[in-house]
XYZ file of C-alpha atoms in Angstrom:
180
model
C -30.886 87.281 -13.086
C -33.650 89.965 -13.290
C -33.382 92.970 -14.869
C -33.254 95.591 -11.907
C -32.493 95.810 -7.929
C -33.980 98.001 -5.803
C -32.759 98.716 -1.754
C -35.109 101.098 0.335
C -33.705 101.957 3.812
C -35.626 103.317 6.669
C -34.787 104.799 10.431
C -37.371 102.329 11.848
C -38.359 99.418 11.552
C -42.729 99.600 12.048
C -42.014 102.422 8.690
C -40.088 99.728 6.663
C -42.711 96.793 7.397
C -44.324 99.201 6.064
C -42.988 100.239 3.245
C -42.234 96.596 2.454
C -45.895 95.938 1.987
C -46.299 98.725 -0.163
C -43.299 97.381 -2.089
C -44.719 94.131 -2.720
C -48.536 95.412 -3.164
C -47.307 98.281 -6.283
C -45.910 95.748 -8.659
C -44.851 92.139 -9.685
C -41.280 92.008 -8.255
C -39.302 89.713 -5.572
C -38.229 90.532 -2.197
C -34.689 89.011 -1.627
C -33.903 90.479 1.495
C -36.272 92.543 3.890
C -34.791 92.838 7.670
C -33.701 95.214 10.560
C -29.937 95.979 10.548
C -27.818 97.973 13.187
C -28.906 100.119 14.650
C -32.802 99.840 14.568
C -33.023 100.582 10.953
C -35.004 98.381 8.269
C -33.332 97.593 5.045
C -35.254 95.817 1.877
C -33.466 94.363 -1.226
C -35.839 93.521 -4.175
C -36.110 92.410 -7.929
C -37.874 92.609 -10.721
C -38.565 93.846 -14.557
C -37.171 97.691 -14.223
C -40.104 99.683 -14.700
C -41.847 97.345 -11.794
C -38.855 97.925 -9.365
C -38.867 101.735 -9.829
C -42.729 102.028 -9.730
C -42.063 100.015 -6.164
C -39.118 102.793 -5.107
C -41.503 105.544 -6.328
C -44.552 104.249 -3.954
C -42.609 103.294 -0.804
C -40.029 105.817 -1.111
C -42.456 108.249 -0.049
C -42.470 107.047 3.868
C -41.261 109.781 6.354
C -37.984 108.251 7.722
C -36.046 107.228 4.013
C -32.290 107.332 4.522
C -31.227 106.064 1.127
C -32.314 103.623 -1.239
C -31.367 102.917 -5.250
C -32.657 101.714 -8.515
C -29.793 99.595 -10.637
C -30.602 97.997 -13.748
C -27.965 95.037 -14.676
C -26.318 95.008 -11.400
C -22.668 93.205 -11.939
C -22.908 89.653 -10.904
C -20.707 89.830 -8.218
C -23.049 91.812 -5.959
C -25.004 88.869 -5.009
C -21.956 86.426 -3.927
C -20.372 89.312 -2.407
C -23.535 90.065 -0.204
C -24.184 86.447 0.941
C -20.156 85.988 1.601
C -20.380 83.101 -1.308
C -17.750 85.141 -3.296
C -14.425 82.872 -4.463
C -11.399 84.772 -5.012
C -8.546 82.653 -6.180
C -5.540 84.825 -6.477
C -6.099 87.655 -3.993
C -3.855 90.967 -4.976
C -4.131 94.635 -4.188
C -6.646 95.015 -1.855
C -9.243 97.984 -1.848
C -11.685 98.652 1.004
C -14.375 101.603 0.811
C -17.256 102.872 3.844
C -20.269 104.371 3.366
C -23.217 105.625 6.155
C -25.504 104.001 4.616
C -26.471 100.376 3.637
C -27.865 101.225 -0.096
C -25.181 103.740 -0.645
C -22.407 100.566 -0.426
C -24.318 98.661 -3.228
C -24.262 101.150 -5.854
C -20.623 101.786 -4.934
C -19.996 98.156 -5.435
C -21.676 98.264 -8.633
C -19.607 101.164 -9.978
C -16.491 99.580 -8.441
C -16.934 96.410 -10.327
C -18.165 97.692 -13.761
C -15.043 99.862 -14.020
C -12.486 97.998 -13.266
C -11.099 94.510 -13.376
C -11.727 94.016 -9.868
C -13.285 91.015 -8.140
C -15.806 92.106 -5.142
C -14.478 90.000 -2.015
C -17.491 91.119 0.594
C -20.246 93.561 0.830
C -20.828 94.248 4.815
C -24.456 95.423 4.847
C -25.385 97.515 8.224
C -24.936 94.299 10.364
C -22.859 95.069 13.268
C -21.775 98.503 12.452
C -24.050 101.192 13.596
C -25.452 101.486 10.128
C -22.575 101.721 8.117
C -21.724 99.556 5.549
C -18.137 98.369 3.471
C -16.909 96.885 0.429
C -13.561 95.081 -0.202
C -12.591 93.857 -3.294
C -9.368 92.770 -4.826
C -7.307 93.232 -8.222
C -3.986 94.840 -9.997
C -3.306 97.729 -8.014
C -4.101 100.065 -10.527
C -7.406 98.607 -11.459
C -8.426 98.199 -7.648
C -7.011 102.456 -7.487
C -9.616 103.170 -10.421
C -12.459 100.945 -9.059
C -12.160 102.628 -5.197
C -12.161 106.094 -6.958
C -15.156 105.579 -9.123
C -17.165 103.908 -5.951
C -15.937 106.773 -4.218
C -17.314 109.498 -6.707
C -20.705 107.279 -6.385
C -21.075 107.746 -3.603
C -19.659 111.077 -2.428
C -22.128 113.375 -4.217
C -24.541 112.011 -1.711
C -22.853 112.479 1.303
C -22.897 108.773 2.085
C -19.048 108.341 1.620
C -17.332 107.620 4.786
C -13.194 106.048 4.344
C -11.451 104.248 2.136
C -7.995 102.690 1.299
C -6.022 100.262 -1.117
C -3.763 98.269 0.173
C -1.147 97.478 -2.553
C 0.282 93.921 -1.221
C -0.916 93.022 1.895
C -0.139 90.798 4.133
C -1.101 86.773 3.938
C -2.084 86.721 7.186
C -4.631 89.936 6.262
C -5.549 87.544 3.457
C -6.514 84.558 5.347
C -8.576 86.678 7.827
C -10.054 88.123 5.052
C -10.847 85.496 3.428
């Protein structure tokens, strides 16, 4: 896996085509994901060396219209599978479930969520089919899935991008298999 991630969101979508281009035009990284999301708003994930993913932030992060957007170096392996609904959890315990208003804002609380705990990242819902927002669920110990919620939380909070969240300490197997 590369080195860094980088997510720039914008209001509109002729801005974030826009933005996109200037993305891919400032330096050698790899667009993984670049597409509208609910409601109207463009989204773009990309990758690269770190330096070459925040020169990219720095140039198109300067578009009127910039929600959020992030720079993560060493992202936790289970963003990706939890993203593209790939993710395999085997023995599903406590369950934790955090919203943010933003689609970025949910990655980087994913990312804390999963370095600080021993927690396994069950979904990341990205904008799609929630008026923007986003959520995370992830399962663990109850204790560990407590301590991962809280430090997403505090990620995301100072921003102003934290919207819910709750842990679930055995839930239902009928939760489970719609979950899952």
């Amino acid at each position: 896996m590369a080195k860094a991630i980088g997510m720039l969101e914008y209001m509109n979508v002729p801005t974030g085509v826009q933005a996109a281009d200037t993305v891919l035009k400032t330096s050698q990284v790899e667009m993984i994901e670049a597409q509208t999301v609910c409601p109207g708003k463009y989204i773009m994930l990309f990758t690269g060396e770190i330096s070459a993913v925040k020169a990219s932030l720095e140039a198109a992060g300067q578009y009127d219209g910039l929600i959020d957007s992030f720079l993560l170096g060493n992202p936790h392996e289970g963003i990706f599978p939890a993203i593209y609904g790939t993710a395999e959890v085997v023995n599903p315990r406590a369950l934790g479930v955090l919203e943010t208003f933003s689609a970025a804002s949910i990655i980087v609380a994913a990312d804390e969520a999963a370095k600080s705990s021993e927690v396994e990242l069950i979904e990341l819902r990205i904008a799609r089919g929630m008026c923007g927002k986003s959520y995370l669920m992830l399962t663990g110990e109850v204790a560990a899935v407590e301590a991962a919620i809280a430090k997403a939380k505090k990620a995301v909070e100072e921003s102003g991008m934290f919207l819910d969240s709750s842990v679930i300490p055995n839930p239902d197997s009928r939760l489970w298999k719609s979950i899952l």
